[in-house]
Amino acid sequence: MQGHNRKPLPLGIAVLVLILASISPASSQNQQNTFNIGGGAKKPIPGGGAAVGGGDPFDQFIAKNVQHFAVTEQIYASKAQATGGKQLDAELSAAEASTVRYVVSPDGKGNYKTITEAINAVPEKNKKRIILDIKPGTYKEKLVIPMWKPFITFVGNAKNPPIIMWADTAGTKGKDSKPIGTLASATLAVEADYFSACGIVIKNNAPLAKPGEEGGQAVALRLFGTKAAFYNCTIDGGQDTLYDHKGLHYFKNCIIRGSVDFIFGFGRSLYTDCTIFSVTKEIAILTAQQRTKNIDDKDAIESGFSFVRCSISGMGQIYLGRAWGDSSRVVYSFTDMSKEVVPVGWDKWNVEKPDRRGGVFYGEYKCSGPGAMSNERIGWARVLNDEQARPFTGSHFVYGNSWILPPAKSNF
Ligand SMILES: *[C@@H]1O[C@H](CO)[C@@H](O)[C@H](O)[C@H]1NC(C)=O
């Protein structure tokens, strides 16, 4: 990840791994208790009195979020009025109006045999919506959709989806025989705006990295363009599966599989009705959200991940997130959490003092399942109240009215 590829496990977690490794299977039912040894686990503070004037900086920060939501809601309402209910971005409407479809089929019976050929054929500064109907099959291709090719949609049959697969890792040697790094390891990199996909599997099938192993990051999907939507897709990998790098992103009915930091970056993204699955028997860390003022890009401080009606399960000990940035922001709402979610829930990583005066914003709202709402959550995570959760629980979180379209239908 940008400059430093190695991401050692935080000391606290490393110690816990040792403790866990040393307990016999017979006492595994007591595993949960061993997490107390790390210390700092306190009962979360319910609600938080954001509406009460003043309060501590954390409360003020939450109150600001609520305010910001109220303002954007009003802006949308007045825009909708002015355009007779049409709120889509003008360039997107225009692209939609001139949609073209092409078939990708390895047997030569379509317009293109590979997805690479189809993308190459899209003109620079493309203005039409281009839907690629991709026939079922395995596509061993490493793809980049460059910035100057917006409005591309991949469609497959969700019941028998095409699989896009490659196996680069951060440690893979490039042409200059130096390691290519996390960023370049992606199977599919989307740098253009208004990309969407429906019924596609995007996979990095490099072998799963061992904990702390150097160069093991293996990105399946990297999103650097804004206003990207994914429906019924599977994003499959191990360490660093989904580089939610930058921009507004929407995921619905998707399956996301990974191990360490498997959703990471400074995207502002909504994940709804998604199944999130840990594939490691050791420590899994679901998010490493990179919100910070220290990146020279206003998107970084606007960023955050919101999970709504998702389910979290799989193997190992699952952490909900660790703070990559000093103001890392992640909220889970109405989400089912299996027993593998560790009672402390979250990890501070390199943030020295993640307390109520800091910028880290980790919240949970009306989640369920054995891994949810433990009494042992780390003290600086929050149980949000209705008002505090509202900015995060709908497509307004990603300003979706102006760009989220219904999923395209497959012809196969
Ligand atoms: C997408 O997934 C949802 C939930 O699993 C399902 O109800 C829907 O039919 C799927 N869509 C397609 C096109 O298969």
Tab-separated table of C-alpha atoms and ligand atoms in Angstrom:
chain	number	residue	atom	x	y	z
A	1	MET	CA	0.000	0.000	0.000
A	2	GLN	CA	1.517	3.260	-1.162
A	3	GLY	CA	5.156	3.238	-0.304
A	4	HIS	CA	5.144	0.523	2.291
A	5	ASN	CA	4.090	-2.908	1.262
A	6	ARG	CA	4.624	-4.606	4.532
A	7	LYS	CA	1.786	-4.470	6.991
A	8	PRO	CA	2.788	-6.270	10.132
A	9	LEU	CA	0.016	-7.278	12.451
A	10	PRO	CA	-0.367	-4.836	15.311
A	11	LEU	CA	1.452	-5.954	18.424
A	12	GLY	CA	-1.784	-6.511	20.328
A	13	ILE	CA	-3.030	-8.896	17.690
A	14	ALA	CA	0.314	-10.660	17.408
A	15	VAL	CA	0.239	-11.292	21.156
A	16	LEU	CA	-3.313	-12.591	20.903
A	17	VAL	CA	-2.315	-14.943	18.120
A	18	LEU	CA	0.348	-16.372	20.420
A	19	ILE	CA	-2.109	-16.702	23.272
A	20	LEU	CA	-4.655	-18.384	21.025
A	21	ALA	CA	-2.037	-20.699	19.583
A	22	SER	CA	-1.143	-21.841	23.067
A	23	ILE	CA	-4.606	-22.799	24.249
A	24	SER	CA	-5.704	-26.346	23.712
A	25	PRO	CA	-8.714	-27.094	21.521
A	26	ALA	CA	-10.523	-28.253	24.641
A	27	SER	CA	-10.541	-24.734	25.991
A	28	SER	CA	-11.402	-23.098	22.706
A	29	GLN	CA	-14.777	-22.114	24.050
A	30	ASN	CA	-12.942	-19.734	26.308
A	31	GLN	CA	-11.157	-18.069	23.425
A	32	GLN	CA	-13.366	-15.051	23.647
A	33	ASN	CA	-12.183	-14.367	27.143
A	34	THR	CA	-8.557	-14.264	26.133
A	35	PHE	CA	-9.241	-11.123	24.179
A	36	ASN	CA	-9.695	-9.263	27.443
A	37	ILE	CA	-6.009	-9.647	28.084
A	38	GLY	CA	-5.269	-7.016	25.478
A	39	GLY	CA	-6.871	-4.500	27.820
A	40	GLY	CA	-8.701	-1.366	26.843
A	41	ALA	CA	-11.940	-3.220	26.262
A	42	LYS	CA	-14.725	-1.181	27.689
A	43	LYS	CA	-18.444	-1.211	27.349
A	44	PRO	CA	-19.390	0.895	24.345
A	45	ILE	CA	-21.122	4.133	25.110
A	46	PRO	CA	-24.640	3.859	23.752
A	47	GLY	CA	-26.147	6.818	21.962
A	48	GLY	CA	-23.808	9.618	22.698
A	49	GLY	CA	-25.870	12.783	23.020
A	50	ALA	CA	-24.868	14.296	19.690
A	51	ALA	CA	-27.955	16.447	19.778
A	52	VAL	CA	-26.950	17.964	23.077
A	53	GLY	CA	-25.055	21.175	22.387
A	54	GLY	CA	-21.360	21.217	23.202
A	55	GLY	CA	-20.264	17.826	24.432
A	56	ASP	CA	-16.836	16.489	23.694
A	57	PRO	CA	-15.213	16.791	20.252
A	58	PHE	CA	-16.340	13.308	19.264
A	59	ASP	CA	-19.974	14.214	19.888
A	60	GLN	CA	-19.529	17.432	17.941
A	61	PHE	CA	-18.002	15.472	15.105
A	62	ILE	CA	-20.983	13.113	14.972
A	63	ALA	CA	-23.383	16.048	15.185
A	64	LYS	CA	-21.634	17.625	12.188
A	65	ASN	CA	-22.264	14.463	10.187
A	66	VAL	CA	-25.928	14.593	11.000
A	67	GLN	CA	-26.048	18.259	9.984
A	68	HIS	CA	-24.181	17.630	6.746
A	69	PHE	CA	-26.739	14.963	5.893
A	70	ALA	CA	-29.654	17.320	6.528
A	71	VAL	CA	-28.120	19.904	4.200
A	72	THR	CA	-27.384	17.494	1.314
A	73	GLU	CA	-30.863	16.045	1.651
A	74	GLN	CA	-32.288	19.533	1.106
A	75	ILE	CA	-30.032	20.208	-1.872
A	76	TYR	CA	-31.238	16.994	-3.518
A	77	ALA	CA	-34.862	17.790	-2.874
A	78	SER	CA	-34.564	21.234	-4.461
A	79	LYS	CA	-32.562	19.902	-7.435
A	80	ALA	CA	-35.236	17.283	-8.050
A	81	GLN	CA	-37.892	19.963	-8.009
A	82	ALA	CA	-35.973	22.087	-10.502
A	83	THR	CA	-35.547	19.214	-12.980
A	84	GLY	CA	-38.992	17.721	-12.693
A	85	GLY	CA	-37.788	14.768	-10.647
A	86	LYS	CA	-34.761	13.967	-12.863
A	87	GLN	CA	-31.663	14.048	-10.791
A	88	LEU	CA	-29.174	12.023	-12.794
A	89	ASP	CA	-25.911	13.676	-13.770
A	90	ALA	CA	-26.425	15.243	-17.203
A	91	GLU	CA	-23.473	13.412	-18.792
A	92	LEU	CA	-24.765	10.102	-17.459
A	93	SER	CA	-28.266	10.730	-18.835
A	94	ALA	CA	-26.768	11.550	-22.212
A	95	ALA	CA	-24.618	8.399	-22.185
A	96	GLU	CA	-27.642	6.314	-21.189
A	97	ALA	CA	-29.655	7.725	-24.069
A	98	SER	CA	-27.063	6.428	-26.525
A	99	THR	CA	-26.372	3.003	-25.033
A	100	VAL	CA	-24.622	0.403	-27.205
A	101	ARG	CA	-24.108	-3.298	-26.415
A	102	TYR	CA	-21.360	-5.662	-27.497
A	103	VAL	CA	-20.920	-9.366	-26.871
A	104	VAL	CA	-17.707	-10.838	-25.502
A	105	SER	CA	-17.514	-14.532	-26.300
A	106	PRO	CA	-14.341	-16.650	-26.360
A	107	ASP	CA	-15.733	-18.851	-29.154
A	108	GLY	CA	-15.619	-15.969	-31.633
A	109	LYS	CA	-19.386	-15.754	-31.974
A	110	GLY	CA	-19.545	-12.318	-30.359
A	111	ASN	CA	-18.040	-8.939	-31.175
A	112	TYR	CA	-14.887	-9.669	-29.176
A	113	LYS	CA	-13.142	-12.790	-27.934
A	114	THR	CA	-11.612	-11.165	-24.864
A	115	ILE	CA	-12.599	-8.380	-22.488
A	116	THR	CA	-9.246	-6.730	-23.183
A	117	GLU	CA	-10.139	-6.399	-26.899
A	118	ALA	CA	-13.519	-4.955	-25.998
A	119	ILE	CA	-11.997	-2.337	-23.708
A	120	ASN	CA	-9.334	-1.464	-26.271
A	121	ALA	CA	-12.089	-0.800	-28.782
A	122	VAL	CA	-13.817	1.799	-26.589
A	123	PRO	CA	-12.927	5.240	-27.950
A	124	GLU	CA	-11.049	7.697	-25.778
A	125	LYS	CA	-13.292	10.239	-24.050
A	126	ASN	CA	-16.153	7.860	-24.677
A	127	LYS	CA	-19.569	9.480	-24.294
A	128	LYS	CA	-21.870	6.492	-24.817
A	129	ARG	CA	-22.843	3.904	-22.287
A	130	ILE	CA	-21.120	0.717	-23.406
A	131	ILE	CA	-22.579	-2.515	-22.101
A	132	LEU	CA	-20.414	-5.604	-22.562
A	133	ASP	CA	-22.419	-8.822	-22.429
A	134	ILE	CA	-19.870	-11.331	-21.246
A	135	LYS	CA	-20.562	-15.016	-21.896
A	136	PRO	CA	-20.033	-17.489	-19.037
A	137	GLY	CA	-16.472	-18.788	-18.818
A	138	THR	CA	-13.122	-18.090	-17.211
A	139	TYR	CA	-11.308	-15.038	-18.544
A	140	LYS	CA	-7.638	-15.090	-17.605
A	141	GLU	CA	-7.116	-11.377	-18.115
A	142	LYS	CA	-5.607	-8.524	-16.160
A	143	LEU	CA	-7.636	-5.434	-16.938
A	144	VAL	CA	-7.306	-1.677	-16.590
A	145	ILE	CA	-10.135	0.619	-17.535
A	146	PRO	CA	-8.338	3.912	-18.064
A	147	MET	CA	-9.654	7.275	-16.899
A	148	TRP	CA	-10.605	8.342	-20.410
A	149	LYS	CA	-13.060	5.454	-20.942
A	150	PRO	CA	-16.077	6.185	-18.713
A	151	PHE	CA	-19.584	4.625	-18.843
A	152	ILE	CA	-18.510	0.981	-19.298
A	153	THR	CA	-20.756	-1.761	-17.887
A	154	PHE	CA	-19.874	-5.471	-17.554
A	155	VAL	CA	-22.857	-7.829	-17.513
A	156	GLY	CA	-22.896	-11.554	-16.921
A	157	ASN	CA	-25.453	-14.127	-15.939
A	158	ALA	CA	-25.410	-14.007	-12.131
A	159	LYS	CA	-26.421	-17.689	-11.987
A	160	ASN	CA	-23.451	-18.751	-14.121
A	161	PRO	CA	-21.166	-15.740	-13.966
A	162	PRO	CA	-18.085	-15.139	-16.073
A	163	ILE	CA	-14.926	-15.239	-13.956
A	164	ILE	CA	-12.204	-12.659	-14.505
A	165	MET	CA	-9.067	-14.032	-12.955
A	166	TRP	CA	-5.405	-13.154	-12.530
A	167	ALA	CA	-2.858	-13.922	-9.830
A	168	ASP	CA	-0.465	-10.998	-9.331
A	169	THR	CA	0.685	-10.033	-5.857
A	170	ALA	CA	2.528	-6.980	-4.541
A	171	GLY	CA	5.671	-9.086	-4.751
A	172	THR	CA	5.250	-10.043	-8.421
A	173	LYS	CA	8.221	-8.732	-10.392
A	174	GLY	CA	7.479	-6.102	-13.032
A	175	LYS	CA	9.305	-5.417	-16.303
A	176	ASP	CA	12.029	-3.597	-14.362
A	177	SER	CA	12.328	-6.735	-12.189
A	178	LYS	CA	11.183	-4.760	-9.131
A	179	PRO	CA	8.063	-5.827	-7.179
A	180	ILE	CA	4.962	-4.221	-8.710
A	181	GLY	CA	3.408	-3.307	-5.342
A	182	THR	CA	-0.138	-3.601	-4.002
A	183	LEU	CA	-1.667	-1.017	-6.304
A	184	ALA	CA	-0.561	-2.730	-9.503
A	185	SER	CA	-1.500	-6.216	-8.327
A	186	ALA	CA	-5.198	-5.735	-9.202
A	187	THR	CA	-6.921	-8.162	-11.552
A	188	LEU	CA	-9.370	-5.414	-12.536
A	189	ALA	CA	-8.431	-1.762	-12.019
A	190	VAL	CA	-11.136	0.802	-12.733
A	191	GLU	CA	-9.797	4.320	-13.158
A	192	ALA	CA	-12.751	5.605	-15.200
A	193	ASP	CA	-15.958	7.094	-13.802
A	194	TYR	CA	-19.422	5.582	-14.105
A	195	PHE	CA	-18.285	1.976	-14.298
A	196	SER	CA	-20.737	-0.729	-13.350
A	197	ALA	CA	-20.856	-4.497	-13.236
A	198	CYS	CA	-23.566	-7.064	-12.720
A	199	GLY	CA	-23.219	-10.833	-12.322
A	200	ILE	CA	-19.418	-10.975	-12.633
A	201	VAL	CA	-16.763	-12.730	-10.546
A	202	ILE	CA	-13.554	-10.740	-10.123
A	203	LYS	CA	-10.838	-12.823	-8.629
A	204	ASN	CA	-7.235	-12.712	-7.582
A	205	ASN	CA	-6.279	-16.339	-7.209
A	206	ALA	CA	-2.748	-15.911	-5.858
A	207	PRO	CA	-2.096	-18.303	-2.953
A	208	LEU	CA	-3.164	-16.894	0.407
A	209	ALA	CA	-0.346	-14.932	2.057
A	210	LYS	CA	0.864	-16.072	5.466
A	211	PRO	CA	0.372	-13.537	8.292
A	212	GLY	CA	3.022	-10.827	8.080
A	213	GLU	CA	4.427	-12.273	4.844
A	214	GLU	CA	6.031	-9.662	2.645
A	215	GLY	CA	4.545	-8.906	-0.759
A	216	GLY	CA	1.481	-11.110	-0.251
A	217	GLN	CA	-1.103	-8.409	-0.960
A	218	ALA	CA	-3.181	-9.532	-3.906
A	219	VAL	CA	-5.882	-7.134	-5.080
A	220	ALA	CA	-8.819	-8.480	-7.081
A	221	LEU	CA	-10.521	-5.136	-7.731
A	222	ARG	CA	-9.154	-1.606	-7.443
A	223	LEU	CA	-11.570	1.275	-7.787
A	224	PHE	CA	-10.086	4.666	-8.485
A	225	GLY	CA	-12.913	6.158	-10.547
A	226	THR	CA	-15.991	7.664	-8.953
A	227	LYS	CA	-19.660	6.628	-9.227
A	228	ALA	CA	-19.119	2.891	-9.677
A	229	ALA	CA	-21.873	0.358	-8.950
A	230	PHE	CA	-21.682	-3.414	-8.496
A	231	TYR	CA	-24.621	-5.812	-8.373
A	232	ASN	CA	-24.515	-9.565	-7.756
A	233	CYS	CA	-20.760	-9.639	-8.172
A	234	THR	CA	-18.213	-11.710	-6.303
A	235	ILE	CA	-14.934	-10.074	-5.403
A	236	ASP	CA	-12.679	-12.873	-4.395
A	237	GLY	CA	-9.192	-12.861	-2.940
A	238	GLY	CA	-7.092	-13.046	0.212
A	239	GLN	CA	-5.041	-10.177	1.605
A	240	ASP	CA	-6.193	-6.757	0.286
A	241	THR	CA	-8.973	-8.122	-1.962
A	242	LEU	CA	-10.837	-4.913	-2.641
A	243	TYR	CA	-8.886	-1.706	-2.960
A	244	ASP	CA	-11.737	0.753	-2.473
A	245	HIS	CA	-9.220	3.387	-3.353
A	246	LYS	CA	-11.102	6.604	-4.098
A	247	GLY	CA	-14.505	7.914	-5.152
A	248	LEU	CA	-18.182	7.100	-4.604
A	249	HIS	CA	-18.980	3.391	-4.839
A	250	TYR	CA	-22.034	1.215	-4.383
A	251	PHE	CA	-22.185	-2.551	-3.854
A	252	LYS	CA	-25.425	-4.508	-3.690
A	253	ASN	CA	-25.932	-8.268	-3.290
A	254	CYS	CA	-22.220	-8.854	-3.659
A	255	ILE	CA	-19.972	-11.455	-2.079
A	256	ILE	CA	-16.599	-10.236	-0.874
A	257	ARG	CA	-14.010	-12.731	0.309
A	258	GLY	CA	-10.638	-12.002	1.868
A	259	SER	CA	-8.270	-12.173	4.805
A	260	VAL	CA	-6.206	-9.223	6.029
A	261	ASP	CA	-7.451	-5.660	5.322
A	262	PHE	CA	-9.659	-7.048	2.648
A	263	ILE	CA	-11.605	-3.872	2.002
A	264	PHE	CA	-9.263	-0.882	2.196
A	265	GLY	CA	-8.686	2.631	0.879
A	266	PHE	CA	-10.302	6.056	1.028
A	267	GLY	CA	-13.405	5.417	-1.039
A	268	ARG	CA	-16.750	6.702	0.183
A	269	SER	CA	-18.731	3.526	-0.246
A	270	LEU	CA	-21.998	1.866	0.587
A	271	TYR	CA	-22.158	-1.931	0.843
A	272	THR	CA	-25.726	-3.181	1.069
A	273	ASP	CA	-27.009	-6.758	1.322
A	274	CYS	CA	-23.502	-8.075	0.839
A	275	THR	CA	-22.017	-11.293	2.177
A	276	ILE	CA	-18.589	-10.747	3.609
A	277	PHE	CA	-16.548	-13.826	4.205
A	278	SER	CA	-13.203	-14.419	5.896
A	279	VAL	CA	-11.088	-17.028	4.143
A	280	THR	CA	-8.277	-17.197	6.688
A	281	LYS	CA	-8.035	-19.453	9.721
A	282	GLU	CA	-6.015	-16.780	11.506
A	283	ILE	CA	-6.692	-13.075	11.926
A	284	ALA	CA	-9.011	-11.518	9.372
A	285	ILE	CA	-9.431	-7.766	9.198
A	286	LEU	CA	-12.449	-6.738	7.262
A	287	THR	CA	-11.622	-3.088	6.665
A	288	ALA	CA	-8.632	-0.771	6.694
A	289	GLN	CA	-10.346	2.510	5.933
A	290	GLN	CA	-7.920	5.291	5.132
A	291	ARG	CA	-9.707	8.463	6.123
A	292	THR	CA	-7.214	11.178	7.041
A	293	LYS	CA	-6.498	14.861	6.636
A	294	ASN	CA	-2.923	14.021	5.721
A	295	ILE	CA	-3.605	12.941	2.149
A	296	ASP	CA	-3.593	15.872	-0.245
A	297	ASP	CA	-6.951	15.009	-1.754
A	298	LYS	CA	-10.282	16.195	-0.392
A	299	ASP	CA	-11.793	12.773	-1.095
A	300	ALA	CA	-9.683	11.342	1.697
A	301	ILE	CA	-11.404	13.309	4.442
A	302	GLU	CA	-14.853	12.810	2.858
A	303	SER	CA	-14.364	9.058	2.808
A	304	GLY	CA	-15.800	6.204	4.827
A	305	PHE	CA	-17.318	2.734	4.466
A	306	SER	CA	-20.910	2.006	5.391
A	307	PHE	CA	-22.259	-1.552	5.547
A	308	VAL	CA	-26.019	-1.991	5.617
A	309	ARG	CA	-27.900	-5.309	5.964
A	310	CYS	CA	-24.726	-7.286	5.294
A	311	SER	CA	-23.685	-10.564	6.803
A	312	ILE	CA	-20.236	-11.280	8.134
A	313	SER	CA	-18.987	-14.819	8.584
A	314	GLY	CA	-16.198	-17.228	7.727
A	315	MET	CA	-13.098	-18.522	9.423
A	316	GLY	CA	-10.600	-17.306	11.989
A	317	GLN	CA	-10.956	-14.275	14.254
A	318	ILE	CA	-12.568	-11.433	12.397
A	319	TYR	CA	-11.902	-7.786	13.221
A	320	LEU	CA	-14.424	-5.284	11.857
A	321	GLY	CA	-11.706	-2.831	11.022
A	322	ARG	CA	-8.387	-1.301	11.849
A	323	ALA	CA	-7.523	2.344	11.474
A	324	TRP	CA	-5.263	2.882	8.483
A	325	GLY	CA	-5.882	6.632	8.685
A	326	ASP	CA	-6.044	8.809	11.790
A	327	SER	CA	-9.734	9.525	11.062
A	328	SER	CA	-10.744	6.112	9.764
A	329	ARG	CA	-14.539	5.888	9.452
A	330	VAL	CA	-16.614	2.693	9.226
A	331	VAL	CA	-20.225	2.032	10.212
A	332	TYR	CA	-22.101	-1.284	10.251
A	333	SER	CA	-25.909	-1.173	10.371
A	334	PHE	CA	-28.485	-3.980	10.470
A	335	THR	CA	-25.616	-6.389	9.876
A	336	ASP	CA	-25.469	-9.972	11.009
A	337	MET	CA	-22.172	-10.882	12.652
A	338	SER	CA	-21.169	-14.485	13.229
A	339	LYS	CA	-19.343	-15.667	16.345
A	340	GLU	CA	-15.988	-15.262	14.563
A	341	VAL	CA	-16.230	-11.485	14.989
A	342	VAL	CA	-13.974	-10.822	17.981
A	343	PRO	CA	-15.589	-9.252	21.056
A	344	VAL	CA	-13.326	-6.156	21.015
A	345	GLY	CA	-14.426	-5.643	17.419
A	346	TRP	CA	-11.896	-3.084	16.245
A	347	ASP	CA	-8.201	-2.360	16.251
A	348	LYS	CA	-6.405	0.991	16.409
A	349	TRP	CA	-3.411	-0.099	14.320
A	350	ASN	CA	-1.012	2.864	14.176
A	351	VAL	CA	-3.285	5.485	15.696
A	352	GLU	CA	-1.722	6.277	19.023
A	353	LYS	CA	-4.704	7.410	21.034
A	354	PRO	CA	-7.975	6.472	19.420
A	355	ASP	CA	-10.225	8.065	22.009
A	356	ARG	CA	-13.221	10.311	21.933
A	357	ARG	CA	-11.017	13.289	21.154
A	358	GLY	CA	-9.513	11.604	18.119
A	359	GLY	CA	-10.902	11.325	14.616
A	360	VAL	CA	-11.505	7.576	14.349
A	361	PHE	CA	-15.222	6.948	13.849
A	362	TYR	CA	-16.269	3.326	14.247
A	363	GLY	CA	-19.978	2.776	14.735
A	364	GLU	CA	-22.509	-0.014	14.932
A	365	TYR	CA	-26.246	0.328	14.610
A	366	LYS	CA	-28.865	-2.367	15.173
A	367	CYS	CA	-26.586	-5.250	14.245
A	368	SER	CA	-27.406	-8.821	15.192
A	369	GLY	CA	-25.843	-12.247	15.622
A	370	PRO	CA	-23.416	-13.654	18.176
A	371	GLY	CA	-20.587	-11.355	17.065
A	372	ALA	CA	-22.565	-8.130	17.366
A	373	MET	CA	-22.712	-5.602	20.135
A	374	SER	CA	-20.424	-7.331	22.540
A	375	ASN	CA	-20.029	-5.823	25.994
A	376	GLU	CA	-16.337	-6.062	25.348
A	377	ARG	CA	-16.092	-3.740	22.355
A	378	ILE	CA	-13.116	-1.466	22.379
A	379	GLY	CA	-14.000	1.697	24.335
A	380	TRP	CA	-13.783	4.147	21.436
A	381	ALA	CA	-16.220	2.378	19.112
A	382	ARG	CA	-19.814	3.558	19.254
A	383	VAL	CA	-23.306	2.251	19.268
A	384	LEU	CA	-25.081	4.870	17.177
A	385	ASN	CA	-28.589	6.146	17.787
A	386	ASP	CA	-31.165	6.600	14.993
A	387	GLU	CA	-30.197	10.147	14.208
A	388	GLN	CA	-26.472	9.408	14.180
A	389	ALA	CA	-26.918	6.370	11.947
A	390	ARG	CA	-29.184	7.975	9.358
A	391	PRO	CA	-26.427	9.651	7.282
A	392	PHE	CA	-24.917	6.201	6.691
A	393	THR	CA	-27.880	3.910	6.111
A	394	GLY	CA	-29.019	4.742	2.601
A	395	SER	CA	-27.742	5.534	-0.869
A	396	HIS	CA	-27.656	9.211	0.165
A	397	PHE	CA	-24.362	8.313	1.864
A	398	VAL	CA	-22.844	8.090	-1.634
A	399	TYR	CA	-25.107	10.779	-3.179
A	400	GLY	CA	-26.635	7.904	-5.119
A	401	ASN	CA	-29.582	9.813	-6.617
A	402	SER	CA	-27.344	11.407	-9.192
A	403	TRP	CA	-25.744	8.241	-10.543
A	404	ILE	CA	-27.005	4.860	-9.256
A	405	LEU	CA	-28.944	3.091	-12.035
A	406	PRO	CA	-30.785	-0.227	-11.778
A	407	PRO	CA	-28.628	-3.253	-12.697
A	408	ALA	CA	-28.308	-4.049	-16.406
A	409	LYS	CA	-29.876	-7.358	-17.448
A	410	SER	CA	-27.841	-10.178	-18.925
A	411	ASN	CA	-28.590	-11.546	-22.396
A	412	PHE	CA	-27.160	-14.942	-21.472
B	1	LIG	C1	-29.027	-10.813	-7.313
B	1	LIG	O1	-28.973	-11.301	-5.988
B	1	LIG	C2	-30.211	-11.245	-5.308
B	1	LIG	C3	-29.971	-11.692	-3.886
B	1	LIG	O2	-29.268	-12.870	-3.832
B	1	LIG	C4	-31.241	-12.070	-6.026
B	1	LIG	O3	-32.486	-11.949	-5.391
B	1	LIG	C5	-31.357	-11.601	-7.470
B	1	LIG	O4	-32.238	-12.427	-8.195
B	1	LIG	C6	-29.995	-11.600	-8.133
B	1	LIG	N1	-30.082	-11.019	-9.467
B	1	LIG	C7	-29.814	-11.698	-10.568
B	1	LIG	C8	-29.862	-10.929	-11.833
B	1	LIG	O5	-29.528	-12.885	-10.546
